[in-house]
Amino acid sequence: SQLAEENLWALSVHEGESVTVNCSYKTSITALQWYRQKSGEGPAQLILIRSNEREKRNGRLRATLDTSSQSSSLSITATRCEDTAVYFCATPLYYAQGLTFGLGTRVSVFP
Amino acid sequence: GGIITQTPKFLIGQEGQKLTLKCQQNFNHDTMYWYRQDSGKGLRLIYYSITENDLQKGDLSEGYDASREKKSSFSLTVTSAQKNEMAVFLCASSIVTGKISDYTFGSGTRLLVI
């Protein structure tokens, strides 16, 4: 089973609205990363949040991390059509280099 | 800025065929990775390499070989393509700082086996 997983398969919003994607993970972590993957592209890192951080921002993006509940969220404010993508959370593998990814949440932003 | 280039972008093979996918990066990153992405299954690690000529198995290494010929390139071979197999293979690279790294992914090779 996945060591990190997003809680919803798909979300849709209208442009200008905010959207939040949630993620839960199963092991203790040093950091958690959020990625976005647009159709036909590879994943692109959005935010890396370390285990000693509770919140991290990057422009319209805000990630939170709650190590006690082993959960994280990614919020996007003032969404745009180009935010349409699959959003993944990922955590380091404990037995190797590399990441374990959740299954992803598909976010669709409509005009 | 750097770039990761995967070739080919699309690959159609026949059952039983040996197929090779290539990846090049110009970030001068030490570590490179191959992931497989199936619809509805997220990304799974096949192989990774922490330096030239190094190979480490991931969760999904059976049925694959890999080769890190030089620091900038990492190739993946499907040893015997399975009929109706359809997946995206993603190459990535990173500078490793402990367990925390920034990863950069290529745009993928889309494989279809007929």
PDB file of C-alpha atoms in Angstrom:
ATOM      1  CA  SER A   1       0.000   0.000   0.000  1.00  0.00           C
ATOM      2  CA  GLN A   2       1.067   3.595  -0.487  1.00  0.00           C
ATOM      3  CA  LEU A   3       3.049   5.193   2.351  1.00  0.00           C
ATOM      4  CA  ALA A   4       1.612   8.566   1.390  1.00  0.00           C
ATOM      5  CA  GLU A   5      -1.842   9.143   0.000  1.00  0.00           C
ATOM      6  CA  GLU A   6      -4.142  11.984  -0.924  1.00  0.00           C
ATOM      7  CA  ASN A   7      -7.616  11.843   0.524  1.00  0.00           C
ATOM      8  CA  LEU A   8      -9.729  12.661  -2.517  1.00  0.00           C
ATOM      9  CA  TRP A   9      -9.477  11.460  -6.087  1.00  0.00           C
ATOM     10  CA  ALA A  10     -10.788  14.605  -7.741  1.00  0.00           C
ATOM     11  CA  LEU A  11     -11.891  18.159  -6.986  1.00  0.00           C
ATOM     12  CA  SER A  12     -13.306  20.856  -9.209  1.00  0.00           C
ATOM     13  CA  VAL A  13     -13.562  24.591  -8.594  1.00  0.00           C
ATOM     14  CA  HIS A  14     -14.235  27.748 -10.537  1.00  0.00           C
ATOM     15  CA  GLU A  15     -11.484  30.238 -11.314  1.00  0.00           C
ATOM     16  CA  GLY A  16     -10.775  32.559  -8.423  1.00  0.00           C
ATOM     17  CA  GLU A  17     -11.936  30.105  -5.769  1.00  0.00           C
ATOM     18  CA  SER A  18      -9.616  28.360  -3.332  1.00  0.00           C
ATOM     19  CA  VAL A  19      -9.022  24.634  -3.200  1.00  0.00           C
ATOM     20  CA  THR A  20      -7.354  22.382  -0.638  1.00  0.00           C
ATOM     21  CA  VAL A  21      -5.854  18.958  -1.224  1.00  0.00           C
ATOM     22  CA  ASN A  22      -5.208  16.758   1.790  1.00  0.00           C
ATOM     23  CA  CYS A  23      -2.685  13.997   2.276  1.00  0.00           C
ATOM     24  CA  SER A  24      -1.963  11.457   4.991  1.00  0.00           C
ATOM     25  CA  TYR A  25       1.183   9.417   5.461  1.00  0.00           C
ATOM     26  CA  LYS A  26       2.069   6.314   7.423  1.00  0.00           C
ATOM     27  CA  THR A  27       5.659   6.615   8.669  1.00  0.00           C
ATOM     28  CA  SER A  28       7.669   9.252  10.481  1.00  0.00           C
ATOM     29  CA  ILE A  29       9.211  11.609   7.950  1.00  0.00           C
ATOM     30  CA  THR A  30      11.988  14.158   7.599  1.00  0.00           C
ATOM     31  CA  ALA A  31      10.073  16.132   4.998  1.00  0.00           C
ATOM     32  CA  LEU A  32       7.034  16.041   2.744  1.00  0.00           C
ATOM     33  CA  GLN A  33       6.862  17.359  -0.789  1.00  0.00           C
ATOM     34  CA  TRP A  34       3.957  18.484  -2.918  1.00  0.00           C
ATOM     35  CA  TYR A  35       4.101  18.005  -6.671  1.00  0.00           C
ATOM     36  CA  ARG A  36       1.910  19.060  -9.546  1.00  0.00           C
ATOM     37  CA  GLN A  37       1.666  17.089 -12.769  1.00  0.00           C
ATOM     38  CA  LYS A  38       0.023  18.607 -15.800  1.00  0.00           C
ATOM     39  CA  SER A  39      -1.165  16.471 -18.676  1.00  0.00           C
ATOM     40  CA  GLY A  40       1.741  15.185 -20.764  1.00  0.00           C
ATOM     41  CA  GLU A  41       4.390  16.439 -18.335  1.00  0.00           C
ATOM     42  CA  GLY A  42       6.406  15.032 -15.476  1.00  0.00           C
ATOM     43  CA  PRO A  43       5.709  16.037 -11.866  1.00  0.00           C
ATOM     44  CA  ALA A  44       7.052  19.430 -10.811  1.00  0.00           C
ATOM     45  CA  GLN A  45       7.900  20.151  -7.186  1.00  0.00           C
ATOM     46  CA  LEU A  46       5.788  22.891  -5.630  1.00  0.00           C
ATOM     47  CA  ILE A  47       6.717  22.928  -1.961  1.00  0.00           C
ATOM     48  CA  LEU A  48       9.057  20.978   0.306  1.00  0.00           C
ATOM     49  CA  ILE A  49       8.035  21.219   3.967  1.00  0.00           C
ATOM     50  CA  ARG A  50      10.344  19.813   6.616  1.00  0.00           C
ATOM     51  CA  SER A  51       9.185  17.914   9.686  1.00  0.00           C
ATOM     52  CA  ASN A  52      10.037  20.848  11.983  1.00  0.00           C
ATOM     53  CA  GLU A  53       7.911  23.257   9.922  1.00  0.00           C
ATOM     54  CA  ARG A  54       4.174  23.683  10.316  1.00  0.00           C
ATOM     55  CA  GLU A  55       3.504  25.862   7.294  1.00  0.00           C
ATOM     56  CA  LYS A  56       5.272  26.849   4.073  1.00  0.00           C
ATOM     57  CA  ARG A  57       4.172  29.256   1.393  1.00  0.00           C
ATOM     58  CA  ASN A  58       5.060  29.682  -2.244  1.00  0.00           C
ATOM     59  CA  GLY A  59       3.078  32.448  -3.925  1.00  0.00           C
ATOM     60  CA  ARG A  60      -0.572  31.330  -4.063  1.00  0.00           C
ATOM     61  CA  LEU A  61       0.331  27.970  -2.544  1.00  0.00           C
ATOM     62  CA  ARG A  62       0.328  27.146   1.136  1.00  0.00           C
ATOM     63  CA  ALA A  63       1.322  23.790   2.606  1.00  0.00           C
ATOM     64  CA  THR A  64       0.766  22.693   6.176  1.00  0.00           C
ATOM     65  CA  LEU A  65       2.187  19.739   8.034  1.00  0.00           C
ATOM     66  CA  ASP A  66       0.823  18.110  11.182  1.00  0.00           C
ATOM     67  CA  THR A  67       3.228  15.419  12.345  1.00  0.00           C
ATOM     68  CA  SER A  68       0.980  14.370  15.235  1.00  0.00           C
ATOM     69  CA  SER A  69      -1.825  13.354  12.860  1.00  0.00           C
ATOM     70  CA  GLN A  70       0.590  12.476  10.039  1.00  0.00           C
ATOM     71  CA  SER A  71      -1.233  14.698   7.612  1.00  0.00           C
ATOM     72  CA  SER A  72      -0.531  17.578   5.275  1.00  0.00           C
ATOM     73  CA  SER A  73      -2.561  19.938   3.150  1.00  0.00           C
ATOM     74  CA  LEU A  74      -1.894  22.039   0.084  1.00  0.00           C
ATOM     75  CA  SER A  75      -4.091  25.064  -0.497  1.00  0.00           C
ATOM     76  CA  ILE A  76      -4.239  27.079  -3.678  1.00  0.00           C
ATOM     77  CA  THR A  77      -5.840  30.506  -3.514  1.00  0.00           C
ATOM     78  CA  ALA A  78      -7.189  32.560  -6.430  1.00  0.00           C
ATOM     79  CA  THR A  79      -7.116  29.506  -8.683  1.00  0.00           C
ATOM     80  CA  ARG A  80      -6.537  29.817 -12.403  1.00  0.00           C
ATOM     81  CA  CYS A  81      -7.393  27.463 -15.245  1.00  0.00           C
ATOM     82  CA  GLU A  82      -3.687  26.652 -15.568  1.00  0.00           C
ATOM     83  CA  ASP A  83      -3.748  25.194 -12.024  1.00  0.00           C
ATOM     84  CA  THR A  84      -5.658  22.248 -13.510  1.00  0.00           C
ATOM     85  CA  ALA A  85      -3.429  19.250 -12.801  1.00  0.00           C
ATOM     86  CA  VAL A  86      -2.951  16.202 -10.612  1.00  0.00           C
ATOM     87  CA  TYR A  87      -1.460  17.079  -7.226  1.00  0.00           C
ATOM     88  CA  PHE A  88       0.647  14.541  -5.350  1.00  0.00           C
ATOM     89  CA  CYS A  89       2.168  14.447  -1.935  1.00  0.00           C
ATOM     90  CA  ALA A  90       5.396  12.499  -1.587  1.00  0.00           C
ATOM     91  CA  THR A  91       7.585  11.430   1.307  1.00  0.00           C
ATOM     92  CA  PRO A  92      11.124  10.017   1.373  1.00  0.00           C
ATOM     93  CA  LEU A  93      11.457   6.272   1.232  1.00  0.00           C
ATOM     94  CA  TYR A  94      12.858   4.950   4.493  1.00  0.00           C
ATOM     95  CA  TYR A  95      14.742   2.071   2.878  1.00  0.00           C
ATOM     96  CA  ALA A  96      16.239   3.796  -0.168  1.00  0.00           C
ATOM     97  CA  GLN A  97      16.795   7.100  -1.849  1.00  0.00           C
ATOM     98  CA  GLY A  98      13.768   8.324  -3.712  1.00  0.00           C
ATOM     99  CA  LEU A  99      10.209   9.178  -2.871  1.00  0.00           C
ATOM    100  CA  THR A 100       6.960   7.363  -2.324  1.00  0.00           C
ATOM    101  CA  PHE A 101       4.019   9.113  -3.932  1.00  0.00           C
ATOM    102  CA  GLY A 102       0.333   9.176  -3.177  1.00  0.00           C
ATOM    103  CA  LEU A 103      -2.130   8.324  -5.923  1.00  0.00           C
ATOM    104  CA  GLY A 104      -2.809  12.004  -6.566  1.00  0.00           C
ATOM    105  CA  THR A 105      -5.824  14.303  -6.518  1.00  0.00           C
ATOM    106  CA  ARG A 106      -7.032  15.657  -9.856  1.00  0.00           C
ATOM    107  CA  VAL A 107      -7.912  19.330  -9.508  1.00  0.00           C
ATOM    108  CA  SER A 108      -9.930  20.881 -12.326  1.00  0.00           C
ATOM    109  CA  VAL A 109     -10.341  24.635 -12.469  1.00  0.00           C
ATOM    110  CA  PHE A 110     -13.172  25.877 -14.688  1.00  0.00           C
ATOM    111  CA  PRO A 111     -13.643  29.415 -16.043  1.00  0.00           C
TER     112      PRO A 111
ATOM    113  CA  GLY B   1      18.605  26.306 -15.794  1.00  0.00           C
ATOM    114  CA  GLY B   2      19.011  22.635 -16.417  1.00  0.00           C
ATOM    115  CA  ILE B   3      16.854  20.098 -18.125  1.00  0.00           C
ATOM    116  CA  ILE B   4      16.100  16.391 -18.084  1.00  0.00           C
ATOM    117  CA  THR B   5      15.573  14.890 -21.514  1.00  0.00           C
ATOM    118  CA  GLN B   6      13.886  11.545 -21.976  1.00  0.00           C
ATOM    119  CA  THR B   7      13.929   9.690 -25.259  1.00  0.00           C
ATOM    120  CA  PRO B   8      11.852   8.548 -26.940  1.00  0.00           C
ATOM    121  CA  LYS B   9       8.669  10.386 -25.910  1.00  0.00           C
ATOM    122  CA  PHE B  10       6.522   7.554 -27.243  1.00  0.00           C
ATOM    123  CA  LEU B  11       7.498   3.917 -27.625  1.00  0.00           C
ATOM    124  CA  ILE B  12       5.412   1.169 -29.172  1.00  0.00           C
ATOM    125  CA  GLY B  13       6.815  -2.305 -28.762  1.00  0.00           C
ATOM    126  CA  GLN B  14       5.834  -5.871 -29.354  1.00  0.00           C
ATOM    127  CA  GLU B  15       5.330  -8.576 -26.768  1.00  0.00           C
ATOM    128  CA  GLY B  16       8.632 -10.120 -25.708  1.00  0.00           C
ATOM    129  CA  GLN B  17      10.727  -7.322 -27.151  1.00  0.00           C
ATOM    130  CA  LYS B  18      13.636  -5.728 -25.269  1.00  0.00           C
ATOM    131  CA  LEU B  19      13.078  -1.983 -25.122  1.00  0.00           C
ATOM    132  CA  THR B  20      15.488   0.713 -23.942  1.00  0.00           C
ATOM    133  CA  LEU B  21      14.566   4.125 -22.593  1.00  0.00           C
ATOM    134  CA  LYS B  22      17.145   6.881 -22.179  1.00  0.00           C
ATOM    135  CA  CYS B  23      17.477   9.827 -19.848  1.00  0.00           C
ATOM    136  CA  GLN B  24      19.973  12.711 -19.832  1.00  0.00           C
ATOM    137  CA  GLN B  25      20.331  15.532 -17.278  1.00  0.00           C
ATOM    138  CA  ASN B  26      22.584  18.576 -17.284  1.00  0.00           C
ATOM    139  CA  PHE B  27      22.079  19.633 -13.653  1.00  0.00           C
ATOM    140  CA  ASN B  28      25.218  17.746 -12.626  1.00  0.00           C
ATOM    141  CA  HIS B  29      23.018  15.929 -10.088  1.00  0.00           C
ATOM    142  CA  ASP B  30      24.514  12.880  -8.397  1.00  0.00           C
ATOM    143  CA  THR B  31      21.417  10.731  -8.116  1.00  0.00           C
ATOM    144  CA  MET B  32      19.080   9.616 -10.867  1.00  0.00           C
ATOM    145  CA  TYR B  33      15.871   7.602 -10.731  1.00  0.00           C
ATOM    146  CA  TRP B  34      13.447   5.673 -12.892  1.00  0.00           C
ATOM    147  CA  TYR B  35       9.786   5.588 -11.909  1.00  0.00           C
ATOM    148  CA  ARG B  36       6.846   3.879 -13.515  1.00  0.00           C
ATOM    149  CA  GLN B  37       3.461   5.601 -13.518  1.00  0.00           C
ATOM    150  CA  ASP B  38       0.334   3.554 -14.145  1.00  0.00           C
ATOM    151  CA  SER B  39      -3.110   5.047 -14.244  1.00  0.00           C
ATOM    152  CA  GLY B  40      -4.584   5.037 -10.750  1.00  0.00           C
ATOM    153  CA  LYS B  41      -1.420   3.680  -9.130  1.00  0.00           C
ATOM    154  CA  GLY B  42       0.804   6.683  -8.583  1.00  0.00           C
ATOM    155  CA  LEU B  43       4.557   6.532  -9.173  1.00  0.00           C
ATOM    156  CA  ARG B  44       6.616   3.507  -8.239  1.00  0.00           C
ATOM    157  CA  LEU B  45      10.408   3.399  -8.044  1.00  0.00           C
ATOM    158  CA  ILE B  46      12.096   0.948 -10.408  1.00  0.00           C
ATOM    159  CA  TYR B  47      15.819   1.718 -10.075  1.00  0.00           C
ATOM    160  CA  TYR B  48      17.999   4.498  -8.830  1.00  0.00           C
ATOM    161  CA  SER B  49      21.695   5.331  -9.013  1.00  0.00           C
ATOM    162  CA  ILE B  50      23.678   7.507  -6.620  1.00  0.00           C
ATOM    163  CA  THR B  51      26.707   7.883  -8.872  1.00  0.00           C
ATOM    164  CA  GLU B  52      28.197   6.711 -12.145  1.00  0.00           C
ATOM    165  CA  ASN B  53      28.139   2.894 -12.459  1.00  0.00           C
ATOM    166  CA  ASP B  54      26.030   2.537  -9.302  1.00  0.00           C
ATOM    167  CA  LEU B  55      22.654   0.743  -9.415  1.00  0.00           C
ATOM    168  CA  GLN B  56      20.118   0.255  -6.633  1.00  0.00           C
ATOM    169  CA  LYS B  57      16.831  -1.620  -6.924  1.00  0.00           C
ATOM    170  CA  GLY B  58      13.515  -0.011  -6.099  1.00  0.00           C
ATOM    171  CA  ASP B  59      10.149  -1.638  -5.469  1.00  0.00           C
ATOM    172  CA  LEU B  60       9.550  -2.620  -9.079  1.00  0.00           C
ATOM    173  CA  SER B  61      12.915  -3.742 -10.452  1.00  0.00           C
ATOM    174  CA  GLU B  62      11.844  -7.198 -11.634  1.00  0.00           C
ATOM    175  CA  GLY B  63      11.592  -7.232 -15.415  1.00  0.00           C
ATOM    176  CA  TYR B  64      13.921  -4.260 -15.821  1.00  0.00           C
ATOM    177  CA  ASP B  65      17.641  -3.570 -16.151  1.00  0.00           C
ATOM    178  CA  ALA B  66      19.296  -0.196 -15.775  1.00  0.00           C
ATOM    179  CA  SER B  67      22.636   1.338 -16.624  1.00  0.00           C
ATOM    180  CA  ARG B  68      24.341   4.518 -15.396  1.00  0.00           C
ATOM    181  CA  GLU B  69      26.964   4.938 -18.091  1.00  0.00           C
ATOM    182  CA  LYS B  70      28.027   8.374 -16.917  1.00  0.00           C
ATOM    183  CA  LYS B  71      26.904  10.943 -14.398  1.00  0.00           C
ATOM    184  CA  SER B  72      24.606  12.670 -16.840  1.00  0.00           C
ATOM    185  CA  SER B  73      22.814   9.642 -18.264  1.00  0.00           C
ATOM    186  CA  PHE B  74      20.703   6.792 -16.954  1.00  0.00           C
ATOM    187  CA  SER B  75      19.036   4.233 -19.171  1.00  0.00           C
ATOM    188  CA  LEU B  76      16.306   1.699 -18.438  1.00  0.00           C
ATOM    189  CA  THR B  77      15.676  -1.543 -20.313  1.00  0.00           C
ATOM    190  CA  VAL B  78      12.409  -3.428 -20.286  1.00  0.00           C
ATOM    191  CA  THR B  79      13.807  -6.924 -20.637  1.00  0.00           C
ATOM    192  CA  SER B  80      10.670  -8.527 -22.100  1.00  0.00           C
ATOM    193  CA  ALA B  81       7.702  -6.325 -22.870  1.00  0.00           C
ATOM    194  CA  GLN B  82       4.349  -7.643 -21.684  1.00  0.00           C
ATOM    195  CA  LYS B  83       1.389  -7.642 -24.069  1.00  0.00           C
ATOM    196  CA  ASN B  84      -1.105  -4.789 -23.493  1.00  0.00           C
ATOM    197  CA  GLU B  85       1.313  -3.092 -21.101  1.00  0.00           C
ATOM    198  CA  MET B  86       0.735   0.641 -21.014  1.00  0.00           C
ATOM    199  CA  ALA B  87       2.581   2.985 -18.681  1.00  0.00           C
ATOM    200  CA  VAL B  88       4.572   6.184 -18.433  1.00  0.00           C
ATOM    201  CA  PHE B  89       8.211   5.912 -17.392  1.00  0.00           C
ATOM    202  CA  LEU B  90       9.576   8.959 -15.616  1.00  0.00           C
ATOM    203  CA  CYS B  91      13.218   9.777 -15.064  1.00  0.00           C
ATOM    204  CA  ALA B  92      14.254  12.109 -12.258  1.00  0.00           C
ATOM    205  CA  SER B  93      17.445  13.472 -10.762  1.00  0.00           C
ATOM    206  CA  SER B  94      18.358  15.051  -7.440  1.00  0.00           C
ATOM    207  CA  ILE B  95      21.122  16.476  -5.347  1.00  0.00           C
ATOM    208  CA  VAL B  96      20.859  14.434  -2.203  1.00  0.00           C
ATOM    209  CA  THR B  97      21.146  16.101   1.142  1.00  0.00           C
ATOM    210  CA  GLY B  98      20.439  13.314   3.596  1.00  0.00           C
ATOM    211  CA  LYS B  99      16.895  12.215   2.945  1.00  0.00           C
ATOM    212  CA  ILE B 100      15.758  15.648   1.835  1.00  0.00           C
ATOM    213  CA  SER B 101      16.270  16.442  -1.808  1.00  0.00           C
ATOM    214  CA  ASP B 102      14.870  18.562  -4.560  1.00  0.00           C
ATOM    215  CA  TYR B 103      13.826  16.334  -7.420  1.00  0.00           C
ATOM    216  CA  THR B 104      13.467  17.264 -11.060  1.00  0.00           C
ATOM    217  CA  PHE B 105      11.494  15.025 -13.385  1.00  0.00           C
ATOM    218  CA  GLY B 106      11.576  14.560 -17.116  1.00  0.00           C
ATOM    219  CA  SER B 107       8.390  14.638 -19.146  1.00  0.00           C
ATOM    220  CA  GLY B 108       8.268  10.868 -19.525  1.00  0.00           C
ATOM    221  CA  THR B 109       8.321   8.069 -22.083  1.00  0.00           C
ATOM    222  CA  ARG B 110       4.899   6.639 -22.886  1.00  0.00           C
ATOM    223  CA  LEU B 111       5.072   2.918 -23.559  1.00  0.00           C
ATOM    224  CA  LEU B 112       2.463   0.830 -25.315  1.00  0.00           C
ATOM    225  CA  VAL B 113       3.003  -2.852 -25.981  1.00  0.00           C
ATOM    226  CA  ILE B 114       0.914  -4.494 -28.697  1.00  0.00           C
TER     227      ILE B 114
END
